[in-house]
């Protein structure tokens, strides 16, 4: 899988071009049609065989299936250039301020390197040690000594992404670390799914701007008008550090996480049942994501047009929305296995109520 390249590509919400180029190069020979829509979603069609599509029309079996993964990642935006050359910024998407200090970032299309400055511990007053520094007080140091100098390198509105190399960590579940596994893990699985053939029309949607409000998925689903949808995600994995008396949202190495309900969607029970039944039949490890947490593109997709039965399958990722995340290659492989096997059984699904 292309996970390393996908993780290291920069694509803060609204600026997903580099990720899209990478994905397009990987899928263009695997699909029958593809286009980039007005908002920047990459939508690809893998046509099913016509005879099955005709049969599907008679039986109520879905003939048009959407599988989505979002290309964007959380990051920062430059909002002010200080007189002495440092850059003020704001988060794009949900970021905990505590993960930002002293991190390396790459700014704008020229990938100008910078570091988010931190006050040396020697100079911290007692009170400051116990306080979380607010993002409004932080700035990015790019080595410029004046506003003019900084302006030659960056401009207002430039995006900054975390600068973290991908690496294999190993261990029993073949752990890897890198940034943006939410949702480049989903993108990696979706690319692999396009290597198979399907009896139905498979629409792959690599969406934009999920992290700022499920925006790309909303228009992608409208134009595709699918009968059912699967959303592939990288989701919260909080099994480390261990908390007492609280079961984690998902566990690393526990296999793909199935959503029953999150803040944005109640997953279609028929699709959840099909996923669980398929996992059991195929002996694929899987787990349920603790209900109620997070939201995904399914939140926008299932409310499209007259409604789209939707389900979410996620690769657990520790420390998501921070510069360095950890996931298990076993979980990634098992997510692909589960999706492959489930899509192979879609013909048996009857959507009539
Ligand atoms: Zn996500």
Coordinates of C-alpha atoms and ligand atoms in Angstrom, one line a residue:
X1 CA 0.0 0.0 0.0
X2 CA 1.0 3.6 -0.6
X3 CA 0.7 4.5 3.1
X4 CA 4.1 6.1 3.4
X5 CA 3.7 8.5 0.4
X6 CA 0.1 9.3 1.4
X7 CA 1.2 10.1 5.0
X8 CA 4.0 12.3 3.9
X9 CA 2.0 14.3 1.3
X10 CA 0.7 17.6 2.6
X11 CA -3.0 18.3 2.4
X12 CA -4.5 20.5 5.0
X13 CA -8.3 21.0 4.5
X14 CA -9.0 23.1 1.4
X15 CA -5.5 22.4 0.0
X16 CA -5.6 18.7 -1.0
X17 CA -4.0 19.0 -4.4
X18 CA -0.7 17.1 -3.6
X19 CA -2.6 14.2 -2.1
X20 CA -5.1 14.1 -5.0
X21 CA -2.2 14.0 -7.6
X22 CA -0.7 11.1 -5.7
X23 CA -4.0 9.2 -5.6
X24 CA -4.8 10.0 -9.2
X25 CA -1.5 8.6 -10.4
X26 CA -2.2 5.4 -8.4
X27 CA -5.8 4.8 -9.7
X28 CA -6.0 6.2 -13.2
X29 CA -5.3 2.9 -14.9
X30 CA -7.6 1.0 -12.5
X31 CA -10.9 2.9 -13.2
X32 CA -13.1 3.5 -16.2
X33 CA -13.7 7.2 -15.6
X34 CA -12.5 9.8 -13.2
X35 CA -12.9 13.5 -12.7
X36 CA -12.2 16.2 -10.2
X37 CA -15.3 18.2 -9.2
X38 CA -15.7 21.9 -8.4
X39 CA -14.7 21.6 -4.8
X40 CA -11.7 19.3 -5.5
X41 CA -13.1 15.9 -4.8
X42 CA -11.6 13.1 -6.9
X43 CA -14.4 10.9 -8.1
X44 CA -13.6 7.6 -9.9
X45 CA -16.0 5.0 -11.4
X46 CA -15.3 1.4 -11.7
X47 CA -18.1 0.0 -13.9
X48 CA -19.9 -3.2 -13.1
X49 CA -21.1 -5.7 -15.6
X50 CA -24.3 -4.6 -17.3
X51 CA -26.2 -7.9 -16.9
X52 CA -25.8 -7.7 -13.1
X53 CA -26.9 -4.0 -13.1
X54 CA -30.1 -5.0 -14.9
X55 CA -30.7 -7.8 -12.5
X56 CA -30.1 -5.5 -9.6
X57 CA -32.8 -3.2 -10.9
X58 CA -35.3 -6.0 -10.6
X59 CA -34.3 -7.4 -7.2
X60 CA -33.6 -4.3 -5.1
X61 CA -29.9 -5.1 -4.8
X62 CA -27.7 -2.0 -5.0
X63 CA -26.2 -1.4 -8.4
X64 CA -24.4 1.9 -7.4
X65 CA -22.1 1.8 -4.4
X66 CA -20.1 4.7 -3.1
X67 CA -17.0 4.2 -1.1
X68 CA -15.4 7.4 0.4
X69 CA -12.2 8.4 2.1
X70 CA -11.2 12.0 2.8
X71 CA -7.9 13.4 1.5
X72 CA -7.5 16.3 3.9
X73 CA -5.8 16.5 7.2
X74 CA -5.8 18.9 10.2
X75 CA -3.2 21.6 10.2
X76 CA -2.6 25.3 10.6
X77 CA -3.1 28.5 8.7
X78 CA -0.9 31.6 8.8
X79 CA -3.0 34.5 10.0
X80 CA -0.5 37.3 10.9
X81 CA 3.1 38.2 10.2
X82 CA 4.8 39.8 13.1
X83 CA 7.2 42.7 12.8
X84 CA 10.1 40.6 13.9
X85 CA 9.4 37.9 11.3
X86 CA 7.5 35.2 13.1
X87 CA 4.1 33.9 12.0
X88 CA 0.9 33.8 14.0
X89 CA -1.4 30.9 13.1
X90 CA -4.8 29.3 13.8
X91 CA -5.7 25.6 13.6
X92 CA -7.6 24.2 10.6
X93 CA -9.7 21.4 12.0
X94 CA -9.6 20.1 15.6
X95 CA -6.2 20.3 17.2
X96 CA -5.3 20.2 20.8
X97 CA -3.0 23.1 21.6
X98 CA -0.9 21.0 23.8
X99 CA 0.5 19.0 20.9
X100 CA 1.8 22.0 19.0
X101 CA 4.7 23.4 21.0
X102 CA 8.2 22.8 19.5
X103 CA 6.8 20.9 16.4
X104 CA 8.3 21.2 13.0
X105 CA 5.9 22.4 10.2
X106 CA 6.1 23.0 6.4
X107 CA 4.4 26.1 5.2
X108 CA 2.8 26.8 1.8
X109 CA 3.4 25.2 -1.6
X110 CA 7.1 25.9 -1.3
X111 CA 7.2 23.9 1.9
X112 CA 9.0 26.5 3.9
X113 CA 10.3 24.8 7.1
X114 CA 9.5 26.3 10.4
X115 CA 9.2 25.4 14.1
X116 CA 6.5 26.3 16.5
X117 CA 8.5 28.2 19.2
X118 CA 8.5 27.3 22.8
X119 CA 9.8 29.2 25.9
X120 CA 12.7 27.4 27.5
X121 CA 11.8 25.7 30.8
X122 CA 14.5 27.7 32.5
X123 CA 12.4 30.9 32.0
X124 CA 9.0 29.5 32.9
X125 CA 7.4 30.9 36.0
X126 CA 5.7 28.5 38.4
X127 CA 2.3 29.6 37.2
X128 CA 3.2 29.1 33.5
X129 CA 4.4 25.5 34.1
X130 CA 0.8 24.5 35.1
X131 CA -0.9 26.3 32.3
X132 CA -1.7 25.3 28.7
X133 CA -0.3 27.8 26.3
X134 CA -3.0 29.1 24.0
X135 CA -2.6 28.9 20.3
X136 CA -3.1 32.7 20.1
X137 CA 0.2 33.1 22.0
X138 CA 2.2 30.7 19.8
X139 CA 4.1 31.5 16.7
X140 CA 6.1 29.8 13.9
X141 CA 9.7 30.6 13.6
X142 CA 11.0 30.4 9.9
X143 CA 14.3 32.1 10.6
X144 CA 13.2 35.5 9.2
X145 CA 14.2 38.5 11.1
X146 CA 11.6 41.0 9.8
X147 CA 8.1 41.0 8.3
X148 CA 9.6 41.9 4.9
X149 CA 11.8 38.9 5.0
X150 CA 9.0 36.6 6.1
X151 CA 6.8 38.0 3.3
X152 CA 9.3 36.8 0.8
X153 CA 8.7 33.2 2.0
X154 CA 5.1 33.0 3.1
X155 CA 1.9 34.9 2.9
X156 CA -1.3 35.3 4.9
X157 CA -3.6 32.3 4.4
X158 CA -0.7 29.9 3.7
X159 CA -1.3 26.4 5.1
X160 CA 1.2 24.7 7.5
X161 CA 1.3 21.0 7.8
X162 CA 3.2 18.9 10.3
X163 CA 6.6 17.8 9.2
X164 CA 6.9 14.2 10.3
X165 CA 8.6 11.4 8.4
X166 CA 6.8 8.0 8.1
X167 CA 8.6 5.1 9.9
X168 CA 8.1 1.4 10.6
X169 CA 8.0 0.7 14.3
X170 CA 7.4 -3.1 14.1
X171 CA 6.0 -5.1 17.0
X172 CA 3.3 -7.8 17.0
X173 CA 0.8 -5.8 14.9
X174 CA 3.4 -4.2 12.6
X175 CA 3.0 -0.7 13.9
X176 CA 4.0 2.3 11.8
X177 CA 4.1 6.0 12.8
X178 CA 3.4 9.1 10.7
X179 CA 1.0 11.9 10.3
X180 CA -2.5 12.2 8.8
X181 CA -3.4 8.5 9.1
X182 CA -6.8 10.1 9.6
X183 CA -7.6 9.6 6.8
X184 CA -4.8 8.6 4.5
X185 CA -5.3 5.1 6.0
X186 CA -8.8 5.1 4.4
X187 CA -7.4 6.5 1.1
X188 CA -4.8 3.7 1.0
X189 CA -7.6 1.0 1.5
X190 CA -9.8 2.6 -1.1
X191 CA -7.0 2.7 -3.7
X192 CA -6.5 -1.1 -3.1
X193 CA -10.2 -1.8 -3.5
X194 CA -10.1 -0.3 -7.0
X195 CA -7.8 -3.2 -8.0
X196 CA -10.7 -5.6 -7.8
X197 CA -13.7 -5.9 -10.2
X198 CA -17.2 -5.7 -9.0
X199 CA -20.6 -6.6 -10.5
X200 CA -22.0 -3.3 -9.5
X201 CA -20.8 0.3 -10.3
X202 CA -18.3 1.3 -7.7
X203 CA -17.8 5.0 -7.2
X204 CA -14.7 5.9 -5.2
X205 CA -14.8 9.4 -3.8
X206 CA -11.6 10.8 -2.4
X207 CA -13.1 13.8 -0.6
X208 CA -11.9 17.3 0.5
X209 CA -12.6 19.4 3.6
X210 CA -13.9 16.6 5.9
X211 CA -12.0 18.0 8.9
X212 CA -13.8 21.4 8.6
X213 CA -17.3 20.1 8.3
X214 CA -17.8 17.1 5.9
X215 CA -18.0 19.6 3.0
X216 CA -16.6 17.7 0.1
X217 CA -18.6 14.5 0.8
X218 CA -21.8 16.5 0.7
X219 CA -21.4 17.5 -2.9
X220 CA -19.7 14.2 -4.0
X221 CA -22.6 12.2 -2.7
X222 CA -25.1 14.5 -4.4
X223 CA -23.5 14.1 -7.8
X224 CA -22.9 10.3 -7.4
X225 CA -26.4 9.7 -6.0
X226 CA -25.4 6.2 -4.7
X227 CA -27.8 3.6 -3.3
X228 CA -25.5 2.7 -0.4
X229 CA -22.2 4.1 0.9
X230 CA -19.3 3.0 2.9
X231 CA -16.9 5.5 4.5
X232 CA -13.4 4.4 5.2
X233 CA -11.7 6.3 8.1
X234 CA -8.8 6.5 10.4
X235 CA -10.4 6.7 13.9
X236 CA -9.6 7.4 17.5
X237 CA -7.6 4.7 19.2
X238 CA -7.1 5.5 22.9
X239 CA -5.8 2.2 24.3
X240 CA -2.6 3.9 25.3
X241 CA -2.0 5.3 27.8
X242 CA -4.3 2.9 29.5
X243 CA -7.2 4.4 31.5
X244 CA -8.7 2.6 34.4
X245 CA -12.3 1.5 34.3
X246 CA -12.9 3.0 30.8
X247 CA -13.0 0.8 27.8
X248 CA -11.1 2.4 24.9
X249 CA -12.8 3.7 21.8
X250 CA -10.9 1.2 19.7
X251 CA -7.8 -1.0 20.4
X252 CA -4.7 -1.2 18.2
X253 CA -4.4 -4.6 16.6
X254 CA -8.1 -5.3 17.2
X255 CA -9.0 -5.1 13.5
X256 CA -11.2 -2.7 11.6
X257 CA -13.6 -0.7 13.8
X258 CA -17.2 -0.7 12.9
X259 CA -19.4 2.3 13.7
X260 CA -22.9 1.7 15.1
X261 CA -23.5 5.4 15.9
X262 CA -21.3 8.5 16.1
X263 CA -22.1 12.2 16.4
X264 CA -23.0 12.5 12.7
X265 CA -24.7 9.2 11.7
X266 CA -26.5 6.1 12.9
X267 CA -25.0 3.5 10.6
X268 CA -27.5 1.5 8.6
X269 CA -28.1 -1.7 10.6
X270 CA -28.3 -3.9 7.5
X271 CA -24.9 -2.8 6.4
X272 CA -23.4 -3.2 9.9
X273 CA -24.9 -6.7 10.0
X274 CA -23.4 -7.5 6.6
X275 CA -20.0 -6.3 7.8
X276 CA -20.2 -8.3 11.1
X277 CA -21.5 -11.5 9.3
X278 CA -18.8 -11.2 6.7
X279 CA -16.0 -10.7 9.3
X280 CA -17.2 -13.8 11.2
X281 CA -17.5 -16.0 8.1
X282 CA -14.1 -14.9 6.9
X283 CA -12.4 -15.0 10.3
X284 CA -11.4 -11.4 10.1
X285 CA -10.7 -9.7 13.4
X286 CA -13.0 -6.7 14.0
X287 CA -14.2 -4.5 16.8
X288 CA -17.0 -2.0 17.5
X289 CA -16.0 1.6 17.9
X290 CA -17.4 3.0 21.2
X291 CA -20.6 4.7 20.2
X292 CA -21.1 8.4 20.2
X293 CA -17.6 9.6 19.4
X294 CA -16.5 11.7 16.4
X295 CA -18.1 12.4 13.0
X296 CA -17.3 11.3 9.5
X297 CA -18.2 11.9 5.9
X298 CA -21.1 9.4 6.4
X299 CA -22.8 12.2 8.4
X300 CA -23.1 14.2 5.2
X301 CA -23.5 11.3 2.7
X302 CA -26.5 9.6 4.5
X303 CA -28.5 12.8 4.4
X304 CA -28.0 13.3 0.6
X305 CA -31.0 13.5 -1.7
X306 CA -33.6 11.0 -0.5
X307 CA -31.2 9.3 2.0
X308 CA -28.3 6.9 1.5
X309 CA -27.9 3.9 3.8
X310 CA -24.3 4.3 5.0
X311 CA -21.7 2.5 7.2
X312 CA -18.3 3.5 8.5
X313 CA -15.3 1.1 8.7
X314 CA -12.2 2.6 10.4
X315 CA -8.5 1.8 10.9
X316 CA -7.7 2.5 14.6
X317 CA -5.0 5.2 14.8
X318 CA -3.4 6.3 18.1
X319 CA -2.8 10.0 18.6
X320 CA -5.0 11.2 15.7
X321 CA -5.1 14.9 15.0
X322 CA -1.6 15.2 16.4
X323 CA 1.7 15.4 14.5
X324 CA 2.6 11.8 15.0
X325 CA 0.1 8.9 14.8
X326 CA 0.6 5.2 15.2
X327 CA -1.4 2.5 13.4
X328 CA -1.1 -1.2 12.8
X329 CA -0.4 -2.6 9.4
X330 CA -2.4 -5.7 10.5
X331 CA -5.4 -3.5 11.1
X332 CA -5.0 -1.8 7.7
X333 CA -4.7 -5.2 5.9
X334 CA -7.7 -6.6 7.8
X335 CA -9.8 -3.5 6.9
X336 CA -9.0 -4.1 3.3
X337 CA -9.9 -7.8 3.6
X338 CA -13.2 -7.0 5.3
X339 CA -14.2 -4.4 2.7
X340 CA -13.2 -6.7 -0.2
X341 CA -15.2 -9.6 1.3
X342 CA -18.2 -7.3 2.1
X343 CA -18.4 -5.8 -1.3
X344 CA -18.3 -9.3 -2.8
X345 CA -21.5 -10.0 -0.9
X346 CA -23.4 -6.9 -1.7
X347 CA -25.4 -8.8 -4.3
X348 CA -27.1 -10.6 -1.5
X349 CA -28.3 -7.4 0.1
X350 CA -32.0 -6.5 -0.2
X351 CA -32.6 -2.8 0.4
X352 CA -36.4 -3.1 0.3
X353 CA -38.0 -2.4 3.6
Ligands
LIG1 ZN1 -11.2 11.5 9.4

